Amino acid sequence: METGTDELWQHASVNRRNFIRSSFAGAMALSLPFNSISPAGKRMGVVVHSYGSRWNSKTVSQKYPGFADAMDLLIHCHAIGASGIQVGVKDWTEASSRKLRQKREQLGLYIEGSIGVPFKQEQVAQFEKEVLTAKEAGVQILRTVCSAGRRYEIYHTRQAFDDAQKMAMESMRLSEPILKKYQMKLAVENHKDWRAVELAEMMKQMSSEWIGVTLDFGNSIALMEDPMEVVRTLAPYHLTTHVKDMAVDEYANGILLSEVPLGKGILDLKAMVEICEKANPKSTFNLEMITRDPLEIPCLTNDYWQTFTSVPGNDLARTLRMTRAQKFQGGLPRVSQMTTEDRLAVEEKNIVDCLSYSSNSLGLK
């Protein structure tokens, strides 16, 4: 999924209340059996970032009203045929978590959380509170990002990136005892930060049943990786997924990268889903269809390469060949020039079309 650390900490627009007492929350959390709501069969949920224009939107729209909180998102995604949601858990309360659990059970949907991880010991207590409220709502998998953002935009020296990687390992070590205590699983995304072999090595070092990967199908093209090889490399460690299709084009400094409706891009989605299912039959599939202008990947600039030490030239050459051979016909979609209402309409259509393709072509209902 593509979102920065700040977005991870976005929260639902609910009134702040006194936080749930730890003893009560712990008892309630542990009363929910692990895997009690694991999806039966293959199902497709929706990542909150698919609704980048509508989530917490202040724009008045009768047809596409903004989602104020996770409850709004849950109800809407059920209405359009999704089987669950993945959404931020920051600042959930005892009351909101209970209501979410009740509605989730009523609708037969699953909820996965998105959470920020502690990078220092003094942040662990807040992390534990968020894990507890997520557990109360029936969440069992928490997606996270262990970096400050896209590698080629945030880090400009190898040392800066190495330091970030050490911090990521420390954040997982700080998180692991809490996850184990409450039997919750944390899934670290390949978020245009770690190449697949780097993230796989981090998982090997952690060697914890409570920490795995959120496997994003398309992000790593931005790091000059073969998306199918990324899936093969990370599938053994993955707990959940961000399903997307990608389209590419060129620009002066490198390549342009866009999410497009499933089946319209260059990814072999059926093969990717099959690999994930074989590696982890309990894997969840979550649509991340982000409707936006193309991202610029400046892979032909010197600064882009400052954090890399051993990327084969063949990876760059392969990515450029792929881009030139599979340019998106008619140019990549752009929405910044649209009216807000038109942008909301395109966003909704893209998500509904993806869910239809998922059901009809991928067997994900």
mmCIF file of C-alpha atoms in Angstrom:
data_model
loop_
_atom_site.group_PDB
_atom_site.id
_atom_site.type_symbol
_atom_site.label_atom_id
_atom_site.label_comp_id
_atom_site.label_asym_id
_atom_site.label_seq_id
_atom_site.Cartn_x
_atom_site.Cartn_y
_atom_site.Cartn_z
ATOM 1 C CA MET A 1 0.000 0.000 0.000
ATOM 2 C CA GLU A 2 1.212 3.240 -0.735
ATOM 3 C CA THR A 3 1.064 5.727 2.094
ATOM 4 C CA GLY A 4 3.638 7.510 4.236
ATOM 5 C CA THR A 5 4.183 7.190 7.960
ATOM 6 C CA ASP A 6 2.060 10.272 8.627
ATOM 7 C CA GLU A 7 -0.891 8.688 6.811
ATOM 8 C CA LEU A 8 -0.562 5.593 8.944
ATOM 9 C CA TRP A 9 -1.348 7.754 11.947
ATOM 10 C CA GLN A 10 -4.451 9.315 10.405
ATOM 11 C CA HIS A 11 -7.396 8.524 12.590
ATOM 12 C CA ALA A 12 -11.137 8.414 12.440
ATOM 13 C CA SER A 13 -13.038 11.587 13.306
ATOM 14 C CA VAL A 14 -14.387 10.482 16.654
ATOM 15 C CA ASN A 15 -14.458 12.267 19.976
ATOM 16 C CA ARG A 16 -11.558 11.470 22.242
ATOM 17 C CA ARG A 17 -12.660 9.554 25.329
ATOM 18 C CA ASN A 18 -10.817 8.121 28.280
ATOM 19 C CA PHE A 19 -8.787 5.188 27.057
ATOM 20 C CA ILE A 20 -9.901 1.657 27.815
ATOM 21 C CA ARG A 21 -8.492 0.288 31.035
ATOM 22 C CA SER A 22 -5.647 -2.089 30.242
ATOM 23 C CA SER A 23 -6.854 -4.897 32.451
ATOM 24 C CA PHE A 24 -10.356 -4.873 30.989
ATOM 25 C CA ALA A 25 -9.116 -4.520 27.425
ATOM 26 C CA GLY A 26 -6.607 -7.300 27.875
ATOM 27 C CA ALA A 27 -9.270 -9.651 29.177
ATOM 28 C CA MET A 28 -11.630 -8.825 26.328
ATOM 29 C CA ALA A 29 -8.860 -9.117 23.744
ATOM 30 C CA LEU A 30 -7.718 -12.491 24.934
ATOM 31 C CA SER A 31 -11.305 -13.747 25.010
ATOM 32 C CA LEU A 32 -11.402 -13.539 21.210
ATOM 33 C CA PRO A 33 -9.947 -16.757 19.772
ATOM 34 C CA PHE A 34 -7.116 -16.267 17.316
ATOM 35 C CA ASN A 35 -8.158 -16.885 13.707
ATOM 36 C CA SER A 36 -11.820 -16.880 14.744
ATOM 37 C CA ILE A 37 -12.662 -14.674 11.783
ATOM 38 C CA SER A 38 -10.136 -15.857 9.237
ATOM 39 C CA PRO A 39 -11.754 -15.495 5.818
ATOM 40 C CA ALA A 40 -13.521 -18.639 4.670
ATOM 41 C CA GLY A 41 -12.264 -19.244 1.166
ATOM 42 C CA LYS A 42 -10.739 -16.557 -0.999
ATOM 43 C CA ARG A 43 -12.051 -13.038 -0.377
ATOM 44 C CA MET A 44 -11.183 -9.460 -1.312
ATOM 45 C CA GLY A 45 -11.215 -6.504 1.070
ATOM 46 C CA VAL A 46 -10.471 -2.825 0.470
ATOM 47 C CA VAL A 47 -7.536 -0.811 1.817
ATOM 48 C CA VAL A 48 -8.542 2.609 3.117
ATOM 49 C CA HIS A 49 -6.012 4.277 0.815
ATOM 50 C CA SER A 50 -8.152 3.221 -2.131
ATOM 51 C CA TYR A 51 -10.418 6.030 -0.936
ATOM 52 C CA GLY A 52 -7.786 8.767 -0.862
ATOM 53 C CA SER A 53 -10.274 11.408 -2.011
ATOM 54 C CA ARG A 54 -13.209 10.284 0.092
ATOM 55 C CA TRP A 55 -11.547 9.339 3.386
ATOM 56 C CA ASN A 56 -12.107 12.154 5.903
ATOM 57 C CA SER A 57 -13.192 14.342 2.989
ATOM 58 C CA LYS A 58 -14.496 17.802 3.827
ATOM 59 C CA THR A 59 -16.051 18.153 0.369
ATOM 60 C CA VAL A 60 -19.839 18.185 0.338
ATOM 61 C CA SER A 61 -21.128 15.530 -2.061
ATOM 62 C CA GLN A 62 -24.565 13.954 -2.080
ATOM 63 C CA LYS A 63 -23.508 10.992 -4.193
ATOM 64 C CA TYR A 64 -20.049 10.376 -2.662
ATOM 65 C CA PRO A 65 -20.151 11.617 0.948
ATOM 66 C CA GLY A 66 -16.894 11.456 2.843
ATOM 67 C CA PHE A 67 -16.088 8.637 5.251
ATOM 68 C CA ALA A 68 -15.680 10.049 8.745
ATOM 69 C CA ASP A 69 -14.397 6.860 10.331
ATOM 70 C CA ALA A 70 -13.845 3.127 10.015
ATOM 71 C CA MET A 71 -17.541 2.424 10.561
ATOM 72 C CA ASP A 72 -18.492 4.472 7.494
ATOM 73 C CA LEU A 73 -15.864 2.663 5.439
ATOM 74 C CA LEU A 74 -16.967 -0.764 6.691
ATOM 75 C CA ILE A 75 -20.626 -0.198 5.858
ATOM 76 C CA HIS A 76 -19.861 1.193 2.413
ATOM 77 C CA CYS A 77 -17.427 -1.576 1.483
ATOM 78 C CA HIS A 78 -20.025 -4.165 2.466
ATOM 79 C CA ALA A 79 -22.540 -2.402 0.223
ATOM 80 C CA ILE A 80 -20.260 -2.624 -2.821
ATOM 81 C CA GLY A 81 -19.444 -6.284 -2.263
ATOM 82 C CA ALA A 82 -16.102 -6.236 -0.461
ATOM 83 C CA SER A 83 -15.390 -8.831 2.217
ATOM 84 C CA GLY A 84 -13.440 -6.634 4.611
ATOM 85 C CA ILE A 85 -11.382 -3.506 5.117
ATOM 86 C CA GLN A 86 -7.880 -2.501 6.159
ATOM 87 C CA VAL A 87 -7.907 0.810 8.024
ATOM 88 C CA GLY A 88 -5.929 2.836 10.564
ATOM 89 C CA VAL A 89 -6.541 2.075 14.251
ATOM 90 C CA LYS A 90 -5.027 5.147 15.886
ATOM 91 C CA ASP A 91 -7.287 6.735 18.510
ATOM 92 C CA TRP A 92 -9.941 4.046 18.434
ATOM 93 C CA THR A 93 -11.727 3.921 21.776
ATOM 94 C CA GLU A 94 -13.419 1.218 23.819
ATOM 95 C CA ALA A 95 -16.801 2.350 22.510
ATOM 96 C CA SER A 96 -15.813 2.656 18.847
ATOM 97 C CA SER A 97 -14.006 -0.696 18.887
ATOM 98 C CA ARG A 98 -17.033 -2.463 20.377
ATOM 99 C CA LYS A 99 -19.341 -0.928 17.784
ATOM 100 C CA LEU A 100 -16.985 -1.933 14.990
ATOM 101 C CA ARG A 101 -16.836 -5.491 16.291
ATOM 102 C CA GLN A 102 -20.622 -5.692 16.492
ATOM 103 C CA LYS A 103 -21.099 -4.293 12.983
ATOM 104 C CA ARG A 104 -18.312 -6.472 11.556
ATOM 105 C CA GLU A 105 -19.928 -9.591 13.015
ATOM 106 C CA GLN A 106 -23.366 -8.522 11.810
ATOM 107 C CA LEU A 107 -22.115 -7.976 8.242
ATOM 108 C CA GLY A 108 -19.771 -10.965 8.192
ATOM 109 C CA LEU A 109 -16.743 -8.869 7.227
ATOM 110 C CA TYR A 110 -13.162 -8.875 8.476
ATOM 111 C CA ILE A 111 -11.148 -5.891 9.635
ATOM 112 C CA GLU A 112 -7.393 -5.532 9.404
ATOM 113 C CA GLY A 113 -5.644 -2.641 11.104
ATOM 114 C CA SER A 114 -2.981 -0.209 9.997
ATOM 115 C CA ILE A 115 -0.728 0.917 12.821
ATOM 116 C CA GLY A 116 2.421 2.887 13.572
ATOM 117 C CA VAL A 117 5.215 0.953 15.287
ATOM 118 C CA PRO A 118 7.301 2.118 18.256
ATOM 119 C CA PHE A 119 10.810 3.246 17.422
ATOM 120 C CA LYS A 120 11.698 4.021 21.059
ATOM 121 C CA GLN A 121 10.899 2.307 24.338
ATOM 122 C CA GLU A 122 8.736 5.209 25.498
ATOM 123 C CA GLN A 123 6.417 4.628 22.511
ATOM 124 C CA VAL A 124 5.675 1.012 23.413
ATOM 125 C CA ALA A 125 2.849 1.830 25.851
ATOM 126 C CA GLN A 126 0.925 3.724 23.161
ATOM 127 C CA PHE A 127 1.515 0.885 20.726
ATOM 128 C CA GLU A 128 0.107 -1.572 23.252
ATOM 129 C CA LYS A 129 -3.026 0.546 23.735
ATOM 130 C CA GLU A 130 -3.629 0.603 19.989
ATOM 131 C CA VAL A 131 -3.063 -3.137 19.695
ATOM 132 C CA LEU A 132 -5.630 -3.694 22.459
ATOM 133 C CA THR A 133 -8.332 -1.545 20.900
ATOM 134 C CA ALA A 134 -7.705 -3.171 17.522
ATOM 135 C CA LYS A 135 -8.059 -6.594 19.135
ATOM 136 C CA GLU A 136 -11.312 -5.530 20.762
ATOM 137 C CA ALA A 137 -12.724 -4.766 17.295
ATOM 138 C CA GLY A 138 -11.764 -8.220 16.038
ATOM 139 C CA VAL A 139 -8.584 -7.235 14.209
ATOM 140 C CA GLN A 140 -5.972 -9.967 14.030
ATOM 141 C CA ILE A 141 -3.501 -8.572 11.484
ATOM 142 C CA LEU A 142 -1.931 -5.126 11.725
ATOM 143 C CA ARG A 143 -0.269 -3.711 8.635
ATOM 144 C CA THR A 144 2.594 -1.283 9.170
ATOM 145 C CA VAL A 145 5.409 0.616 7.495
ATOM 146 C CA CYS A 146 8.865 0.625 9.105
ATOM 147 C CA SER A 147 10.374 3.566 7.234
ATOM 148 C CA ALA A 148 9.798 7.279 6.801
ATOM 149 C CA GLY A 149 8.624 6.968 3.209
ATOM 150 C CA ARG A 150 9.741 6.195 -0.305
ATOM 151 C CA ARG A 151 13.408 5.266 -0.307
ATOM 152 C CA TYR A 152 14.468 7.485 -3.219
ATOM 153 C CA GLU A 153 12.637 10.540 -1.831
ATOM 154 C CA ILE A 154 13.492 10.362 1.881
ATOM 155 C CA TYR A 155 17.030 8.970 2.086
ATOM 156 C CA HIS A 156 19.930 10.539 0.233
ATOM 157 C CA THR A 157 22.951 8.612 1.520
ATOM 158 C CA ARG A 158 23.626 4.948 2.111
ATOM 159 C CA GLN A 159 24.347 5.689 5.755
ATOM 160 C CA ALA A 160 20.954 7.337 6.205
ATOM 161 C CA PHE A 161 19.266 4.288 4.740
ATOM 162 C CA ASP A 162 21.327 1.862 6.831
ATOM 163 C CA ASP A 163 20.357 3.821 9.950
ATOM 164 C CA ALA A 164 16.701 3.610 8.926
ATOM 165 C CA GLN A 165 16.999 -0.129 8.486
ATOM 166 C CA LYS A 166 18.502 -0.493 11.966
ATOM 167 C CA MET A 167 15.623 1.546 13.370
ATOM 168 C CA ALA A 168 13.152 -0.672 11.547
ATOM 169 C CA MET A 169 14.668 -3.769 13.133
ATOM 170 C CA GLU A 170 14.524 -2.109 16.551
ATOM 171 C CA SER A 171 10.875 -1.179 16.023
ATOM 172 C CA MET A 172 10.034 -4.807 15.304
ATOM 173 C CA ARG A 173 11.940 -5.978 18.369
ATOM 174 C CA LEU A 174 10.041 -3.497 20.522
ATOM 175 C CA SER A 175 6.732 -4.578 19.004
ATOM 176 C CA GLU A 176 7.205 -8.348 19.185
ATOM 177 C CA PRO A 177 6.565 -8.878 22.936
ATOM 178 C CA ILE A 178 3.283 -6.948 22.717
ATOM 179 C CA LEU A 179 2.189 -8.888 19.652
ATOM 180 C CA LYS A 180 3.011 -12.176 21.329
ATOM 181 C CA LYS A 181 1.206 -11.144 24.511
ATOM 182 C CA TYR A 182 -2.051 -10.472 22.698
ATOM 183 C CA GLN A 183 -1.608 -12.960 19.842
ATOM 184 C CA MET A 184 -1.725 -10.297 17.160
ATOM 185 C CA LYS A 185 0.260 -10.343 13.941
ATOM 186 C CA LEU A 186 2.192 -7.428 12.455
ATOM 187 C CA ALA A 187 2.715 -7.279 8.692
ATOM 188 C CA VAL A 188 5.474 -4.968 7.392
ATOM 189 C CA GLU A 189 4.841 -3.607 3.906
ATOM 190 C CA ASN A 190 7.309 -3.436 1.029
ATOM 191 C CA HIS A 191 6.563 0.251 0.754
ATOM 192 C CA LYS A 192 8.964 1.487 -1.925
ATOM 193 C CA ASP A 193 11.599 1.286 0.802
ATOM 194 C CA TRP A 194 13.013 -2.243 1.173
ATOM 195 C CA ARG A 195 13.838 -4.333 -1.849
ATOM 196 C CA ALA A 196 12.428 -7.825 -1.552
ATOM 197 C CA VAL A 197 15.670 -9.511 -0.532
ATOM 198 C CA GLU A 198 16.249 -6.845 2.126
ATOM 199 C CA LEU A 199 12.804 -7.295 3.652
ATOM 200 C CA ALA A 200 13.114 -11.071 3.483
ATOM 201 C CA GLU A 201 16.421 -10.869 5.347
ATOM 202 C CA MET A 202 14.794 -8.695 8.015
ATOM 203 C CA MET A 203 12.100 -11.335 8.450
ATOM 204 C CA LYS A 204 14.756 -14.039 8.778
ATOM 205 C CA GLN A 205 16.546 -12.017 11.444
ATOM 206 C CA MET A 206 13.328 -11.498 13.409
ATOM 207 C CA SER A 207 12.272 -15.140 13.045
ATOM 208 C CA SER A 208 8.964 -14.448 14.831
ATOM 209 C CA GLU A 209 5.599 -16.055 14.169
ATOM 210 C CA TRP A 210 4.042 -12.709 15.077
ATOM 211 C CA ILE A 211 5.805 -10.603 12.436
ATOM 212 C CA GLY A 212 5.547 -11.037 8.692
ATOM 213 C CA VAL A 213 4.965 -9.079 5.495
ATOM 214 C CA THR A 214 2.223 -7.087 3.834
ATOM 215 C CA LEU A 215 2.999 -8.098 0.275
ATOM 216 C CA ASP A 216 2.265 -5.248 -2.115
ATOM 217 C CA PHE A 217 2.011 -6.525 -5.676
ATOM 218 C CA GLY A 218 3.268 -3.393 -7.449
ATOM 219 C CA ASN A 219 5.253 -1.067 -5.198
ATOM 220 C CA SER A 220 8.661 -2.566 -5.881
ATOM 221 C CA ILE A 221 8.644 -1.639 -9.561
ATOM 222 C CA ALA A 222 9.729 1.731 -8.177
ATOM 223 C CA LEU A 223 12.900 0.013 -6.904
ATOM 224 C CA MET A 224 13.648 -1.577 -10.289
ATOM 225 C CA GLU A 225 12.421 -4.996 -9.191
ATOM 226 C CA ASP A 226 10.607 -7.632 -11.202
ATOM 227 C CA PRO A 227 7.156 -7.717 -9.537
ATOM 228 C CA MET A 228 6.772 -11.474 -9.995
ATOM 229 C CA GLU A 229 10.152 -12.111 -8.391
ATOM 230 C CA VAL A 230 9.151 -9.849 -5.500
ATOM 231 C CA VAL A 231 6.050 -11.967 -4.908
ATOM 232 C CA ARG A 232 8.065 -15.197 -5.049
ATOM 233 C CA THR A 233 10.646 -13.810 -2.605
ATOM 234 C CA LEU A 234 8.227 -12.412 -0.035
ATOM 235 C CA ALA A 235 5.360 -14.901 -0.281
ATOM 236 C CA PRO A 236 6.882 -17.256 2.336
ATOM 237 C CA TYR A 237 6.740 -14.424 4.896
ATOM 238 C CA HIS A 238 3.478 -12.717 3.980
ATOM 239 C CA LEU A 239 0.404 -12.460 6.195
ATOM 240 C CA THR A 240 -1.704 -10.148 4.064
ATOM 241 C CA THR A 241 -1.525 -8.404 0.701
ATOM 242 C CA HIS A 242 -2.127 -5.198 -1.176
ATOM 243 C CA VAL A 243 -3.561 -6.250 -4.513
ATOM 244 C CA LYS A 244 -3.140 -3.781 -7.351
ATOM 245 C CA ASP A 245 -2.384 -3.623 -11.051
ATOM 246 C CA MET A 246 0.216 -1.242 -12.444
ATOM 247 C CA ALA A 247 0.768 0.750 -15.609
ATOM 248 C CA VAL A 248 3.995 2.431 -16.727
ATOM 249 C CA ASP A 249 5.323 5.135 -19.022
ATOM 250 C CA GLU A 250 8.514 7.143 -19.457
ATOM 251 C CA TYR A 251 9.490 10.686 -18.555
ATOM 252 C CA ALA A 252 12.776 12.591 -18.777
ATOM 253 C CA ASN A 253 14.231 11.405 -15.450
ATOM 254 C CA GLY A 254 12.957 7.835 -15.420
ATOM 255 C CA ILE A 255 9.598 6.075 -15.356
ATOM 256 C CA LEU A 256 6.045 6.954 -14.425
ATOM 257 C CA LEU A 257 4.064 4.494 -12.328
ATOM 258 C CA SER A 258 0.307 4.312 -11.801
ATOM 259 C CA GLU A 259 -2.209 2.026 -10.182
ATOM 260 C CA VAL A 260 -4.912 1.115 -12.703
ATOM 261 C CA PRO A 261 -8.042 -1.051 -12.422
ATOM 262 C CA LEU A 262 -7.274 -4.751 -12.066
ATOM 263 C CA GLY A 263 -6.745 -6.430 -15.414
ATOM 264 C CA LYS A 264 -5.805 -3.190 -17.175
ATOM 265 C CA GLY A 265 -2.123 -3.184 -16.253
ATOM 266 C CA ILE A 266 1.010 -5.271 -16.666
ATOM 267 C CA LEU A 267 0.896 -7.588 -13.632
ATOM 268 C CA ASP A 268 0.095 -11.302 -13.794
ATOM 269 C CA LEU A 269 -2.432 -11.071 -10.969
ATOM 270 C CA LYS A 270 -3.729 -14.613 -11.238
ATOM 271 C CA ALA A 271 -0.227 -16.057 -10.842
ATOM 272 C CA MET A 272 0.539 -13.715 -7.958
ATOM 273 C CA VAL A 273 -2.622 -14.710 -6.100
ATOM 274 C CA GLU A 274 -1.848 -18.385 -6.639
ATOM 275 C CA ILE A 275 1.696 -17.995 -5.282
ATOM 276 C CA CYS A 276 0.393 -16.206 -2.189
ATOM 277 C CA GLU A 277 -2.296 -18.798 -1.548
ATOM 278 C CA LYS A 278 0.150 -21.643 -1.867
ATOM 279 C CA ALA A 279 2.580 -19.992 0.543
ATOM 280 C CA ASN A 280 -0.092 -19.003 3.069
ATOM 281 C CA PRO A 281 -3.603 -20.422 2.639
ATOM 282 C CA LYS A 282 -4.854 -18.012 5.345
ATOM 283 C CA SER A 283 -3.605 -14.956 3.469
ATOM 284 C CA THR A 284 -6.025 -12.072 3.042
ATOM 285 C CA PHE A 285 -6.299 -10.101 -0.188
ATOM 286 C CA ASN A 286 -6.924 -6.374 0.056
ATOM 287 C CA LEU A 287 -7.480 -4.076 -2.889
ATOM 288 C CA GLU A 288 -5.339 -0.955 -2.996
ATOM 289 C CA MET A 289 -6.578 0.915 -6.037
ATOM 290 C CA ILE A 290 -5.216 4.456 -5.549
ATOM 291 C CA THR A 291 -6.757 6.921 -7.981
ATOM 292 C CA ARG A 292 -4.166 9.678 -8.494
ATOM 293 C CA ASP A 293 -1.706 11.176 -10.949
ATOM 294 C CA PRO A 294 1.278 9.001 -11.923
ATOM 295 C CA LEU A 295 4.217 8.797 -9.541
ATOM 296 C CA GLU A 296 7.583 9.916 -10.872
ATOM 297 C CA ILE A 297 10.370 7.378 -10.289
ATOM 298 C CA PRO A 298 13.616 9.284 -11.075
ATOM 299 C CA CYS A 299 15.734 6.207 -11.786
ATOM 300 C CA LEU A 300 17.885 8.037 -14.356
ATOM 301 C CA THR A 301 19.172 10.567 -11.805
ATOM 302 C CA ASN A 302 22.236 10.196 -9.616
ATOM 303 C CA ASP A 303 20.369 10.953 -6.391
ATOM 304 C CA TYR A 304 17.989 8.028 -6.899
ATOM 305 C CA TRP A 305 20.883 5.550 -6.570
ATOM 306 C CA GLN A 306 22.553 6.974 -3.447
ATOM 307 C CA THR A 307 21.087 4.335 -1.098
ATOM 308 C CA PHE A 308 21.797 1.330 -3.302
ATOM 309 C CA THR A 309 25.078 -0.593 -3.333
ATOM 310 C CA SER A 310 24.510 -3.791 -5.270
ATOM 311 C CA VAL A 311 21.593 -3.451 -7.678
ATOM 312 C CA PRO A 312 22.529 -5.105 -10.986
ATOM 313 C CA GLY A 313 22.458 -2.898 -14.049
ATOM 314 C CA ASN A 314 20.236 -5.560 -15.582
ATOM 315 C CA ASP A 315 17.453 -4.562 -13.167
ATOM 316 C CA LEU A 316 17.408 -1.012 -14.483
ATOM 317 C CA ALA A 317 17.680 -2.213 -18.062
ATOM 318 C CA ARG A 318 14.843 -4.712 -17.612
ATOM 319 C CA THR A 319 12.582 -2.068 -16.048
ATOM 320 C CA LEU A 320 13.253 0.404 -18.848
ATOM 321 C CA ARG A 321 12.631 -2.271 -21.502
ATOM 322 C CA MET A 322 9.395 -3.238 -19.803
ATOM 323 C CA THR A 323 8.305 0.396 -19.656
ATOM 324 C CA ARG A 324 9.011 1.001 -23.334
ATOM 325 C CA ALA A 325 7.385 -2.251 -24.435
ATOM 326 C CA GLN A 326 4.267 -1.949 -22.267
ATOM 327 C CA LYS A 327 3.439 1.742 -22.204
ATOM 328 C CA PHE A 328 -0.143 2.364 -21.139
ATOM 329 C CA GLN A 329 -2.144 3.092 -24.265
ATOM 330 C CA GLY A 330 -3.459 6.628 -24.412
ATOM 331 C CA GLY A 331 -1.244 7.826 -21.568
ATOM 332 C CA LEU A 332 -1.472 7.160 -17.850
ATOM 333 C CA PRO A 333 -4.661 8.347 -16.125
ATOM 334 C CA ARG A 334 -4.554 11.716 -14.384
ATOM 335 C CA VAL A 335 -7.132 13.175 -12.018
ATOM 336 C CA SER A 336 -5.658 16.435 -10.674
ATOM 337 C CA GLN A 337 -7.331 18.409 -13.467
ATOM 338 C CA MET A 338 -10.775 17.002 -12.633
ATOM 339 C CA THR A 339 -13.444 18.579 -10.506
ATOM 340 C CA THR A 340 -13.713 17.067 -7.039
ATOM 341 C CA GLU A 341 -17.021 15.394 -7.905
ATOM 342 C CA ASP A 342 -15.567 13.840 -11.045
ATOM 343 C CA ARG A 343 -12.538 12.618 -9.130
ATOM 344 C CA LEU A 344 -14.789 11.014 -6.527
ATOM 345 C CA ALA A 345 -16.797 9.349 -9.286
ATOM 346 C CA VAL A 346 -13.705 7.921 -10.974
ATOM 347 C CA GLU A 347 -12.353 6.700 -7.636
ATOM 348 C CA GLU A 348 -15.582 4.832 -6.877
ATOM 349 C CA LYS A 349 -15.825 3.349 -10.364
ATOM 350 C CA ASN A 350 -12.234 2.127 -10.223
ATOM 351 C CA ILE A 351 -12.840 0.327 -6.926
ATOM 352 C CA VAL A 352 -16.124 -1.246 -8.024
ATOM 353 C CA ASP A 353 -14.567 -2.362 -11.325
ATOM 354 C CA CYS A 354 -11.660 -3.914 -9.423
ATOM 355 C CA LEU A 355 -13.985 -5.853 -7.132
ATOM 356 C CA SER A 356 -15.883 -7.133 -10.152
ATOM 357 C CA TYR A 357 -12.661 -8.268 -11.847
ATOM 358 C CA SER A 358 -11.469 -9.825 -8.611
ATOM 359 C CA SER A 359 -14.612 -11.928 -8.351
ATOM 360 C CA ASN A 360 -14.924 -12.861 -11.999
ATOM 361 C CA SER A 361 -11.272 -13.381 -12.947
ATOM 362 C CA LEU A 362 -9.349 -14.072 -9.728
ATOM 363 C CA GLY A 363 -11.935 -15.998 -7.748
ATOM 364 C CA LEU A 364 -11.697 -13.483 -4.884
ATOM 365 C CA LYS A 365 -15.252 -12.713 -3.794
#
